[in-house]
Short mmCIF file of C-alpha atoms in Angstrom, two decimals:
data_model
loop_
_atom_site.label_atom_id
_atom_site.label_comp_id
_atom_site.label_asym_id
_atom_site.label_seq_id
_atom_site.Cartn_x
_atom_site.Cartn_y
_atom_site.Cartn_z
CA MET A 439 -28.20 -63.59 25.25
CA ASN A 440 -27.47 -60.39 23.14
CA CYS A 441 -29.39 -57.80 21.36
CA ALA A 442 -27.80 -57.57 17.77
CA ILE A 443 -28.26 -54.79 17.21
CA SER A 444 -26.90 -53.01 20.80
CA GLY A 445 -24.54 -55.98 22.21
CA GLU A 446 -26.14 -55.75 25.71
CA VAL A 447 -28.65 -58.40 27.54
CA PRO A 448 -32.55 -56.77 26.04
CA VAL A 449 -34.80 -55.40 28.56
CA GLU A 450 -37.41 -56.08 26.52
CA PRO A 451 -36.53 -59.31 23.69
CA VAL A 452 -38.35 -59.93 20.93
CA ILE A 453 -37.44 -62.37 18.17
CA SER A 454 -37.53 -62.16 14.79
CA LYS A 455 -39.78 -64.75 12.32
CA LYS A 456 -37.65 -64.28 9.23
CA SER A 457 -34.22 -64.12 10.58
CA GLY A 458 -34.64 -65.48 14.13
CA LEU A 459 -32.19 -63.21 15.67
CA LEU A 460 -32.46 -61.40 19.27
CA TYR A 461 -33.39 -57.83 19.54
CA GLU A 462 -34.35 -54.61 22.28
CA LYS A 463 -37.91 -54.26 21.22
CA ARG A 464 -37.82 -50.78 21.53
CA LEU A 465 -34.68 -50.17 19.42
CA ILE A 466 -35.37 -52.94 16.44
CA GLU A 467 -39.03 -51.05 16.01
CA THR A 468 -37.88 -47.51 16.01
CA HIS A 469 -35.48 -48.63 12.83
CA ILE A 470 -38.21 -51.04 11.36
CA SER A 471 -40.48 -47.85 11.86
CA ASP A 472 -37.73 -45.90 10.19
CA TYR A 473 -35.98 -48.31 7.24
CA GLY A 474 -38.63 -51.14 7.44
CA LYS A 475 -36.01 -54.07 6.78
CA CYS A 476 -33.75 -55.68 9.42
CA PRO A 477 -30.74 -53.75 10.35
CA VAL A 478 -28.54 -56.72 9.72
CA THR A 479 -30.62 -59.14 7.32
CA GLY A 480 -31.10 -56.63 4.85
CA GLU A 481 -34.74 -57.99 4.09
CA PRO A 482 -38.22 -56.10 4.75
CA HIS A 483 -39.24 -56.38 7.98
CA THR A 484 -42.76 -55.61 9.58
CA ILE A 485 -44.03 -54.79 13.61
CA ASP A 486 -45.63 -57.77 13.20
CA ASP A 487 -42.11 -60.21 11.54
CA ILE A 488 -41.20 -59.31 15.34
CA VAL A 489 -42.38 -61.45 18.53
CA ALA A 490 -42.15 -60.66 21.77
CA ILE A 491 -39.94 -63.38 24.37
CA LYS A 492 -41.16 -63.59 27.96
CA THR A 493 -37.72 -63.74 30.12
CA GLY A 494 -37.58 -63.28 34.07
CA LYS A 495 -36.25 -60.19 35.13
CA ILE A 496 -32.95 -59.21 34.63
CA VAL A 497 -30.75 -57.62 37.53
CA LYS A 498 -27.77 -55.91 35.68
CA PRO A 499 -24.53 -56.16 37.35
CA LYS A 500 -23.04 -52.76 38.57
CA PRO A 501 -20.04 -51.99 36.78
CA LEU A 502 -16.77 -52.16 38.57
CA HIS A 503 -16.34 -48.71 39.20
CA THR A 504 -19.10 -47.81 40.73
CA ALA A 505 -18.60 -50.10 43.45
CA SER A 506 -16.19 -48.40 45.12
CA ILE A 507 -16.41 -44.54 46.66
CA PRO A 508 -13.37 -43.36 44.45
CA GLY A 509 -15.37 -45.16 41.26
CA LEU A 510 -18.85 -42.91 42.83
CA LEU A 511 -15.94 -40.20 43.19
CA GLY A 512 -14.84 -40.16 39.59
CA THR A 513 -18.52 -41.06 38.50
CA PHE A 514 -19.65 -37.89 39.76
CA GLN A 515 -16.20 -35.96 38.51
CA THR A 516 -16.97 -37.16 34.71
CA GLU A 517 -21.22 -35.65 35.10
CA TRP A 518 -20.20 -32.81 36.67
CA ASP A 519 -17.09 -31.96 33.10
CA GLY A 520 -19.73 -32.76 30.76
CA LEU A 521 -22.31 -30.45 32.48
CA MET A 522 -20.28 -27.79 33.03
CA LEU A 523 -19.30 -28.10 29.10
CA SER A 524 -22.64 -28.02 28.57
CA ASN A 525 -23.45 -25.37 29.79
CA PHE A 526 -20.62 -23.17 27.90
CA SER A 527 -21.74 -24.73 25.40
CA LEU A 528 -24.99 -22.94 25.54
CA GLU A 529 -23.35 -19.92 26.59
CA GLN A 530 -21.98 -19.51 23.47
CA GLN A 531 -24.84 -20.54 21.56
CA LEU A 532 -26.52 -17.58 23.80
CA HIS A 533 -23.85 -15.55 22.89
CA THR A 534 -24.07 -15.41 19.44
CA ALA A 535 -28.03 -15.07 18.78
CA ARG A 536 -27.42 -11.92 20.86
CA GLN A 537 -25.33 -11.11 18.56
CA GLU A 538 -27.13 -12.06 15.75
CA LEU A 539 -30.25 -10.55 17.06
CA SER A 540 -28.38 -7.33 17.21
CA HIS A 541 -26.71 -6.95 13.88
CA ALA A 542 -30.45 -7.73 12.40
CA LEU A 543 -31.32 -4.82 14.41
CA TYR A 544 -29.04 -2.49 13.90
CA GLN A 545 -29.74 -3.26 9.36
CA HIS A 546 -33.22 -2.68 10.13
CA ASP A 547 -32.49 0.79 11.54
CA ALA A 548 -29.75 1.33 8.86
CA ALA A 549 -32.16 0.04 6.10
CA CYS A 550 -34.54 2.44 7.35
CA ARG A 551 -32.46 5.21 7.14
CA VAL A 552 -31.14 4.40 3.60
CA ILE A 553 -35.36 3.92 2.40
CA ALA A 554 -35.72 7.49 3.75
CA ARG A 555 -33.00 9.12 2.12
CA LEU A 556 -33.63 7.15 -0.94
CA LYS A 557 -36.79 9.21 -1.04
CA LYS A 558 -35.54 12.53 -0.32
CA GLU A 559 -33.58 11.51 -3.39
CA ARG A 560 -36.12 10.50 -5.55
CA ASP A 561 -37.89 13.92 -4.27
CA GLU A 562 -35.17 16.11 -5.88
CA ALA A 563 -33.69 14.09 -8.30
CA ARG A 564 -37.62 14.69 -9.73
CA GLN A 565 -37.09 18.59 -8.88
CA LEU A 566 -34.04 18.60 -11.05
CA LEU A 567 -35.66 17.24 -14.15
CA ALA A 568 -38.73 18.97 -13.43
CA GLU A 569 -36.60 22.02 -13.59
CA ALA A 570 -34.54 20.55 -16.81
CA ASP A 571 -37.39 19.84 -18.53
CA ARG A 572 -38.50 23.82 -18.21
CA GLN A 573 -34.92 25.06 -19.30
CA LEU A 574 -34.94 22.35 -21.99
CA PRO A 575 -35.82 24.69 -24.77
CA ALA A 576 -33.38 27.38 -23.87
CA ALA A 577 -29.93 25.16 -23.87
CA PRO A 578 -27.35 25.60 -25.97
CA GLU A 579 -26.67 22.94 -29.04
CA VAL A 580 -23.12 22.07 -28.72
CA ALA A 581 -21.37 20.56 -32.12
CA THR A 582 -18.28 20.12 -33.67
CA ALA A 583 -16.54 18.91 -36.67
CA ASN A 584 -15.35 15.85 -34.76
CA ALA A 585 -17.85 15.08 -32.33
CA THR A 586 -21.69 14.68 -31.76
CA LEU A 587 -23.38 15.90 -28.84
CA SER A 588 -26.98 16.07 -28.36
CA ASN A 589 -28.12 18.40 -25.58
CA GLY A 590 -30.83 17.84 -23.39
CA LYS A 591 -31.91 15.80 -20.25
CA ARG A 592 -30.67 12.70 -18.94
CA ALA A 593 -34.38 10.11 -19.65
CA ALA A 594 -36.34 10.34 -16.45
CA ASP A 595 -37.24 6.52 -16.87
CA GLY A 596 -32.97 5.63 -16.54
CA GLY A 597 -34.00 3.13 -19.58
CA GLU A 598 -31.59 1.19 -21.71
CA GLN A 599 -31.67 2.35 -25.39
CA GLY A 600 -30.18 1.38 -28.93
CA PRO A 601 -27.00 2.10 -29.62
CA ASP A 602 -28.52 4.43 -32.32
CA ALA A 603 -30.64 6.08 -29.90
CA LYS A 604 -29.38 9.78 -28.99
CA LYS A 605 -30.24 10.55 -25.73
CA MET A 606 -31.18 14.06 -24.63
CA ARG A 607 -28.28 16.41 -22.70
CA LEU A 608 -28.29 19.89 -21.38
CA GLY A 609 -25.24 20.53 -22.65
CA ILE A 610 -21.89 22.18 -21.03
CA SER A 611 -23.59 26.08 -20.79
CA GLY A 612 -21.57 29.03 -20.34
CA GLU A 613 -20.98 29.37 -16.93
CA VAL A 614 -20.44 25.95 -16.63
CA ILE A 615 -17.15 26.84 -18.63
CA THR A 616 -16.59 30.46 -17.48
CA GLU A 617 -16.24 27.69 -14.17
CA LEU A 618 -13.62 25.99 -15.58
CA THR A 619 -11.96 28.64 -17.31
CA ASP A 620 -10.90 30.55 -14.41
CA CYS A 621 -10.32 27.34 -12.45
CA ASN A 622 -7.27 27.17 -15.17
CA ALA A 623 -6.41 30.39 -15.20
CA ALA A 624 -5.94 29.63 -11.18
CA LEU A 625 -4.45 26.87 -11.17
CA SER A 626 -1.48 28.00 -13.91
CA GLN A 627 -1.24 30.76 -12.44
CA GLN A 628 0.10 28.52 -8.86
CA ARG A 629 1.93 26.15 -11.55
CA LYS A 630 4.59 28.39 -12.19
CA LYS A 631 5.81 29.49 -8.42
CA ARG A 632 4.97 26.12 -7.62
CA GLN A 633 8.50 24.48 -6.22
CA ILE A 634 8.89 20.57 -5.29
CA PRO A 635 8.45 20.03 -1.45
CA PRO A 636 10.84 19.58 0.33
CA THR A 637 9.76 16.46 2.27
CA LEU A 638 9.75 14.85 -0.54
CA ALA A 639 11.32 11.50 -0.43
CA SER A 640 14.80 11.38 -2.21
CA ILE A 641 16.31 9.18 -4.76
CA ASP A 642 18.28 7.17 -2.04
CA ALA A 643 15.36 6.62 0.19
CA LEU A 644 12.92 5.43 -3.25
CA GLU A 645 16.42 2.13 -3.80
CA LYS A 646 15.83 0.72 -0.49
CA PHE A 647 12.21 0.64 -0.89
CA THR A 648 10.63 -2.66 0.35
CA GLN A 649 7.89 -4.85 0.78
CA LEU A 650 6.55 -3.43 4.27
CA SER A 651 3.21 -4.65 4.17
CA SER A 652 0.36 -6.54 2.55
CA HIS A 653 -3.31 -6.37 3.07
CA PRO A 654 -5.88 -9.11 1.82
CA LEU A 655 -8.75 -6.20 1.65
CA HIS A 656 -11.07 -8.49 -1.00
CA LYS A 657 -12.50 -11.81 -1.27
CA THR A 658 -10.18 -14.75 -1.81
CA SER A 659 -13.07 -16.48 -4.78
CA LYS A 660 -13.20 -13.51 -7.17
CA PRO A 661 -9.30 -11.77 -6.42
CA GLY A 662 -8.24 -9.27 -8.29
CA ILE A 663 -7.53 -5.45 -7.70
CA PHE A 664 -8.26 -3.51 -10.75
CA SER A 665 -8.20 0.35 -10.07
CA MET A 666 -6.57 2.56 -7.07
CA ASP A 667 -6.56 5.88 -5.90
CA ILE A 668 -5.25 7.61 -2.83
CA LEU A 669 -6.56 10.42 -0.49
CA HIS A 670 -3.07 12.05 0.40
CA SER A 671 -5.16 14.30 2.94
CA LYS A 672 -5.93 11.33 5.29
CA ASP A 673 -3.63 8.73 3.49
CA VAL A 674 -6.99 6.61 2.36
CA ILE A 675 -6.40 3.83 -0.20
CA ALA A 676 -9.55 3.13 -2.14
CA THR A 677 -9.47 0.36 -4.38
CA GLY A 678 -11.57 -1.60 -6.54
CA GLY A 679 -11.97 -5.34 -7.37
CA MET A 680 -12.78 -8.50 -9.34
CA ASP A 681 -15.48 -9.08 -6.67
CA THR A 682 -17.66 -6.02 -7.39
CA THR A 683 -16.28 -4.24 -3.91
CA ALA A 684 -14.46 -1.28 -3.38
CA VAL A 685 -12.81 -0.84 0.11
CA LEU A 686 -11.95 2.19 1.47
CA PHE A 687 -8.39 1.00 3.66
CA ASP A 688 -6.73 3.53 5.79
CA ARG A 689 -3.23 3.02 5.59
CA GLN A 690 -2.11 3.88 8.89
CA SER A 691 -4.40 2.70 11.26
CA GLY A 692 -4.32 -0.93 9.31
CA GLN A 693 -8.06 -0.74 8.46
CA ILE A 694 -10.94 -1.32 6.66
CA LEU A 695 -12.70 1.65 6.85
CA SER A 696 -15.51 0.53 4.69
CA THR A 697 -16.83 -1.78 2.23
CA LEU A 698 -18.85 -0.36 -0.61
CA THR A 699 -21.11 -3.15 -2.50
CA GLY A 700 -23.72 -2.43 -4.87
CA HIS A 701 -21.90 -3.28 -8.08
CA SER A 702 -22.90 -6.60 -10.10
CA LYS A 703 -19.82 -6.97 -11.48
CA LYS A 704 -15.66 -6.19 -11.28
CA VAL A 705 -15.03 -2.49 -10.41
CA THR A 706 -12.86 -1.02 -12.87
CA SER A 707 -12.05 2.76 -11.72
CA ILE A 708 -12.44 4.14 -8.49
CA LYS A 709 -11.65 7.97 -7.15
CA PHE A 710 -11.94 10.48 -4.47
CA VAL A 711 -13.29 13.50 -4.93
CA GLY A 712 -10.58 16.01 -4.05
CA ASP A 713 -11.13 16.22 0.10
CA THR A 714 -15.18 15.66 -0.03
CA ASP A 715 -16.80 13.46 1.61
CA LEU A 716 -17.78 11.55 -1.68
CA VAL A 717 -16.10 8.97 -4.02
CA LEU A 718 -17.09 7.61 -7.44
CA THR A 719 -16.54 4.00 -8.71
CA ALA A 720 -17.35 2.15 -12.57
CA SER A 721 -17.85 -1.09 -12.88
CA SER A 722 -18.09 -3.12 -15.54
CA ASP A 723 -22.33 -3.32 -15.20
CA LYS A 724 -22.19 -0.06 -17.21
CA THR A 725 -22.47 1.92 -14.54
CA VAL A 726 -21.02 4.61 -12.31
CA ARG A 727 -21.52 5.06 -8.87
CA ILE A 728 -21.63 8.89 -6.26
CA TRP A 729 -20.85 6.90 -3.11
CA ARG A 730 -21.15 9.99 0.10
CA SER A 731 -19.82 8.94 3.88
CA SER A 732 -22.28 9.53 6.35
CA GLU A 733 -22.36 9.61 10.43
CA ASP A 734 -21.30 6.51 11.09
CA GLY A 735 -18.84 6.14 8.57
CA ASN A 736 -20.46 4.24 6.03
CA TYR A 737 -20.48 5.16 2.57
CA ALA A 738 -23.89 4.94 0.92
CA CYS A 739 -24.64 4.84 -2.94
CA LYS A 740 -26.00 8.61 -3.59
CA HIS A 741 -26.85 8.04 -7.36
CA THR A 742 -26.31 5.45 -10.02
CA LEU A 743 -25.75 6.76 -13.46
CA LYS A 744 -26.54 4.43 -16.05
CA ASP A 745 -25.88 6.66 -19.35
CA HIS A 746 -23.55 4.19 -21.51
CA SER A 747 -24.73 1.38 -22.87
CA ALA A 748 -20.92 -0.89 -22.19
CA GLU A 749 -19.07 -1.21 -19.93
CA VAL A 750 -17.36 1.75 -17.66
CA ARG A 751 -13.68 1.56 -17.78
CA ALA A 752 -12.68 4.98 -16.33
CA VAL A 753 -13.29 7.86 -13.95
CA THR A 754 -11.64 11.17 -13.92
CA VAL A 755 -12.30 14.27 -11.73
CA HIS A 756 -12.15 18.30 -12.46
CA ALA A 757 -9.77 19.93 -10.49
CA THR A 758 -13.39 21.71 -9.04
CA ASN A 759 -14.81 19.05 -7.54
CA LYS A 760 -17.77 20.03 -9.23
CA TYR A 761 -17.80 17.89 -12.60
CA PHE A 762 -16.38 14.60 -13.40
CA VAL A 763 -15.63 12.15 -16.98
CA SER A 764 -16.58 8.58 -17.43
CA ALA A 765 -15.11 6.37 -20.43
CA SER A 766 -17.07 3.82 -21.47
CA LEU A 767 -16.30 0.98 -24.52
CA ASP A 768 -19.83 2.47 -26.08
CA SER A 769 -17.76 4.73 -28.05
CA THR A 770 -18.76 7.41 -25.98
CA TRP A 771 -17.12 9.55 -22.73
CA CYS A 772 -19.92 11.66 -20.64
CA PHE A 773 -19.32 14.52 -18.55
CA TYR A 774 -21.74 14.51 -15.24
CA ASP A 775 -22.19 17.29 -12.80
CA MET A 776 -21.35 15.99 -9.35
CA SER A 777 -24.16 17.48 -7.34
CA SER A 778 -26.41 16.66 -9.52
CA GLY A 779 -25.71 13.51 -11.11
CA LEU A 780 -26.39 14.38 -14.38
CA CYS A 781 -24.94 13.63 -17.70
CA LEU A 782 -24.34 17.33 -19.03
CA ALA A 783 -22.53 15.85 -22.41
CA GLN A 784 -22.06 12.36 -23.98
CA VAL A 785 -19.53 12.84 -27.02
CA THR A 786 -19.14 10.12 -29.09
CA ASP A 787 -15.97 11.10 -32.72
CA ASP A 788 -18.19 10.43 -35.69
CA SER A 789 -14.21 10.41 -37.65
CA GLU A 790 -13.82 6.71 -36.42
CA LYS A 791 -15.68 4.66 -33.94
CA VAL A 792 -13.34 3.89 -31.01
CA ASP A 793 -13.79 2.34 -27.91
CA TYR A 794 -13.02 4.62 -24.66
CA THR A 795 -10.94 2.19 -22.21
CA ALA A 796 -9.00 4.78 -20.32
CA ALA A 797 -9.47 8.28 -18.87
CA ALA A 798 -7.73 12.03 -17.39
CA PHE A 799 -7.60 15.01 -17.13
CA HIS A 800 -4.75 17.55 -17.68
CA PRO A 801 -4.18 19.36 -14.05
CA ASP A 802 -5.55 22.21 -14.95
CA GLY A 803 -8.67 20.87 -16.33
CA LEU A 804 -9.88 22.42 -19.94
CA ILE A 805 -7.76 18.93 -21.75
CA LEU A 806 -9.05 15.57 -21.38
CA GLY A 807 -6.78 12.74 -21.89
CA THR A 808 -8.62 9.29 -23.28
CA GLY A 809 -7.12 6.29 -24.52
CA THR A 810 -8.99 3.29 -26.69
CA ALA A 811 -9.01 -0.42 -27.52
CA GLN A 812 -7.63 0.48 -30.68
CA SER A 813 -4.25 1.46 -29.52
CA VAL A 814 -5.24 5.56 -29.88
CA VAL A 815 -4.39 7.89 -27.61
CA LYS A 816 -6.76 11.29 -28.26
CA ILE A 817 -6.37 14.73 -26.58
CA TRP A 818 -9.92 16.47 -25.96
CA ASP A 819 -10.53 20.16 -25.32
CA VAL A 820 -13.51 19.79 -22.40
CA LYS A 821 -15.04 22.80 -23.58
CA SER A 822 -15.90 22.30 -27.42
CA GLN A 823 -15.80 19.25 -26.68
CA ALA A 824 -13.44 18.75 -29.84
CA ASN A 825 -10.49 16.16 -30.59
CA VAL A 826 -7.99 18.25 -30.90
CA ALA A 827 -5.24 15.94 -30.75
CA LYS A 828 -4.56 11.86 -31.71
CA PHE A 829 -1.86 10.31 -30.86
CA GLY A 830 -0.74 6.83 -32.21
CA GLY A 831 2.11 4.48 -32.19
CA HIS A 832 0.69 2.24 -29.52
CA THR A 833 0.27 -1.66 -29.82
CA GLY A 834 -3.00 -3.12 -28.21
CA GLU A 835 -4.94 -1.36 -25.75
CA ILE A 836 -4.67 1.63 -24.30
CA THR A 837 -4.67 0.53 -20.38
CA SER A 838 -3.78 3.81 -18.69
CA VAL A 839 -3.59 7.87 -19.53
CA SER A 840 -1.68 10.23 -16.50
CA PHE A 841 -0.53 14.20 -17.03
CA SER A 842 2.56 15.10 -15.26
CA GLU A 843 1.86 18.06 -12.94
CA ASN A 844 4.15 19.86 -15.01
CA GLY A 845 1.16 20.15 -17.80
CA TYR A 846 3.84 18.90 -20.61
CA PHE A 847 3.73 15.56 -20.08
CA LEU A 848 1.45 12.77 -21.06
CA ALA A 849 2.30 9.23 -20.05
CA THR A 850 0.25 6.00 -21.58
CA SER A 851 0.98 2.36 -21.33
CA ALA A 852 -0.38 -0.40 -23.32
CA LEU A 853 -0.04 -3.99 -23.92
CA ASP A 854 3.52 -3.10 -25.86
CA GLY A 855 4.92 -0.75 -23.10
CA VAL A 856 4.56 2.84 -21.83
CA ARG A 857 5.15 5.95 -24.40
CA LEU A 858 5.43 9.71 -23.19
CA TRP A 859 4.49 12.37 -25.32
CA ASP A 860 5.49 16.29 -25.34
CA LEU A 861 1.83 17.74 -24.94
CA ARG A 862 3.75 21.25 -26.35
CA LYS A 863 4.98 19.63 -29.70
CA LEU A 864 2.33 16.48 -29.37
CA LYS A 865 4.65 13.88 -30.33
CA ASN A 866 6.65 10.75 -28.32
CA PHE A 867 9.59 11.60 -26.98
CA ARG A 868 10.69 8.37 -25.18
CA THR A 869 9.26 4.94 -25.18
CA PHE A 870 9.51 2.13 -22.39
CA GLU A 871 9.59 -1.36 -23.71
CA PHE A 872 7.38 -3.52 -20.78
CA PRO A 873 4.76 -5.74 -22.48
CA ASP A 874 1.57 -5.79 -21.43
CA ALA A 875 2.08 -2.37 -19.21
CA ASN A 876 -1.14 -2.24 -17.11
CA SER A 877 -0.47 0.38 -14.97
CA VAL A 878 1.15 4.29 -15.34
CA GLU A 879 1.50 7.04 -12.44
CA PHE A 880 2.78 9.97 -12.49
CA ASP A 881 3.66 11.27 -8.45
CA HIS A 882 2.27 14.64 -7.77
CA SER A 883 5.16 16.28 -7.92
CA GLY A 884 5.87 15.32 -11.30
CA SER A 885 8.92 14.02 -9.93
CA TYR A 886 9.05 10.43 -10.52
CA LEU A 887 6.92 7.82 -12.69
CA GLY A 888 5.99 4.61 -11.81
CA ILE A 889 5.12 1.51 -14.08
CA ALA A 890 3.00 -1.66 -13.35
CA ALA A 891 3.16 -4.75 -15.85
CA SER A 892 4.90 -7.88 -14.43
CA ASP A 893 6.33 -6.17 -11.91
CA ILE A 894 6.45 -2.88 -10.94
CA ARG A 895 9.44 0.22 -11.91
CA VAL A 896 9.77 3.66 -10.89
CA PHE A 897 11.94 6.06 -13.28
CA GLN A 898 13.23 9.68 -12.23
CA THR A 899 11.88 12.21 -14.57
CA ALA A 900 13.20 14.74 -16.99
CA SER A 901 13.21 16.78 -19.69
CA VAL A 902 12.50 15.77 -23.11
CA LYS A 903 16.15 15.37 -24.07
CA ALA A 904 17.67 13.74 -20.56
CA GLU A 905 17.50 10.84 -19.93
CA TRP A 906 14.41 8.99 -17.53
CA ASN A 907 16.79 6.97 -14.97
CA PRO A 908 15.04 3.91 -13.67
CA ILE A 909 15.34 4.36 -9.81
CA LYS A 910 14.24 1.19 -8.36
CA THR A 911 12.29 -2.35 -9.80
CA LEU A 912 9.72 -3.73 -6.64
CA PRO A 913 8.91 -7.26 -7.55
CA ASP A 914 5.31 -8.48 -7.78
CA LEU A 915 4.93 -10.63 -4.96
CA SER A 916 1.58 -12.33 -6.08
CA GLY A 917 2.72 -14.39 -7.77
CA THR A 918 0.20 -13.96 -10.45
CA GLY A 919 2.77 -12.70 -12.30
CA ARG A 920 0.46 -9.31 -13.51
CA ALA A 921 0.41 -6.04 -11.47
CA THR A 922 -2.43 -4.27 -12.19
CA CYS A 923 -1.99 -0.68 -10.60
CA VAL A 924 0.36 1.46 -8.78
CA LYS A 925 0.44 5.16 -6.80
CA PHE A 926 2.51 7.11 -5.18
CA GLY A 927 1.45 8.17 -1.68
CA PRO A 928 2.27 11.53 0.05
CA ASP A 929 5.50 12.62 -0.87
CA ALA A 930 6.25 9.75 -2.30
CA LYS A 931 6.85 8.16 0.93
CA TYR A 932 5.73 5.01 0.05
CA VAL A 933 4.28 3.09 -3.39
CA ALA A 934 1.22 1.31 -3.21
CA VAL A 935 0.49 -1.66 -5.54
CA GLY A 936 -2.63 -3.61 -6.49
CA SER A 937 -2.61 -6.80 -8.50
CA MET A 938 -4.20 -10.34 -9.73
CA ASP A 939 -4.92 -11.06 -6.11
CA ARG A 940 -6.77 -10.15 -3.65
CA ASN A 941 -3.30 -8.54 -1.89
CA LEU A 942 -3.10 -4.33 -1.53
CA ARG A 943 0.86 -4.33 -1.21
CA ILE A 944 2.92 -1.18 0.40
CA PHE A 945 6.42 -0.46 -0.29
CA GLY A 946 8.30 2.27 1.56
CA LEU A 947 11.58 2.23 3.58
CA PRO A 948 12.15 0.03 6.53
CA SER A 949 11.54 2.00 10.21
CA ASN A 950 14.88 1.88 11.03
CA ASP A 951 15.89 3.11 7.39
CA SER A 952 13.28 5.06 7.39
CA THR A 953 14.83 7.08 10.70
CA GLU A 954 18.06 7.61 9.57
CA ASP A 955 16.74 9.61 6.50
CA SER A 956 14.63 11.46 8.51
CA ALA A 957 17.55 12.39 11.22
CA GLN A 958 19.35 13.32 8.02
CA ASP A 959 17.18 15.95 6.65
CA SER A 960 16.70 17.31 10.33
#
């Protein structure tokens, strides 16, 4: 007779009073203690319901495969293989445990260094706030007919205020205005002598552009790249995504240099600060963060700025690399000092309530262009924070603004397409009808214009009266039908595109065509 559970002859047989079935004692006792019922019939059982059966000593016959030397060798080989597999598994677990321990120790060390740096920055911030308190009575008061500006310092507690509350700001001092003016004069003088670099990619080269690579930089759970910037001197691309992170990517090596984590909502804008080790990010979590590179190559948050009361849509860096502006849906834009993170001016337009969705400095730095959710483009004098021009005509939210390097043209994108504006005559001179245009960008030389919508279009720039000819149409290969941002690489040698999937795509010349063009140039 065999056990009802194992199907083998029991060593210590017992029988159930209720079901009459035969079991191995140790198996049925374990089952009853775990489940309290018969494993076959499902009836409630206790230990008292089983009765031991006395039998003679059972000698199990040897299996056939152990009755010969080859069989024994096979058994030993099987046992040895099992032992080796178990040993290998243990070694893997040990290696994993060592890696986790090393990672934990590294994180602990990094956390200690971050805490020490934060304490130092806190002390420096307290010192700056104390100095601001002493300077507050002498701060100049800046006001214009169209813009309201309050002077003073950022609230020390960094707490949020109501929509009608006025935070005190220091104001843009005379020294800062002089610095901005001097920068403007120097850049304007250089622009008159500037020529298109001979290394700039030709129109023929752009016509041959095709996708060279695709890089999954962001998480699949929350796909989407909303913003992008390129550091031309190092060929590093920065992207801001829906997954609340910003990623710094080295295009030449194809490696991620650093992932910036800290925002709680999507990263709406990202900018490099010249050739410095600083990066700016703006987010839907109402904050702007200033990141600084550390010795190990990773980036740590130097300042978290909480001056806005709604989603921050854009950041733009002044040509001095000492100041920057943020634009928000709270109907204000802020002018910041880069080193201290202090908001020197927070500007609102009293003539009409608008929500700012885009912002960009003019190449010379004394003019600021902003786009709004109300389809209006506003031009500001940075020195006086006065609204000096206003462009209408778009339909839907302004998604991006871009100044040409020649200083004469402004390109704006919106849901109805792209419009080009002549800053000398303050009028629209050309319109490209691309529905749901998400981004518009001049290359660094001002020779090409890129537009991101359902696909990516590249145009050759021209004068006000001449035709702006299309050069190349690049498909949106993300499958989402929405390219969100476009940037030209150094000398327009490639075009970087972000879409509503998690991939950064690089379009450029295939290697064989690139070699032929280089030979022709030489």
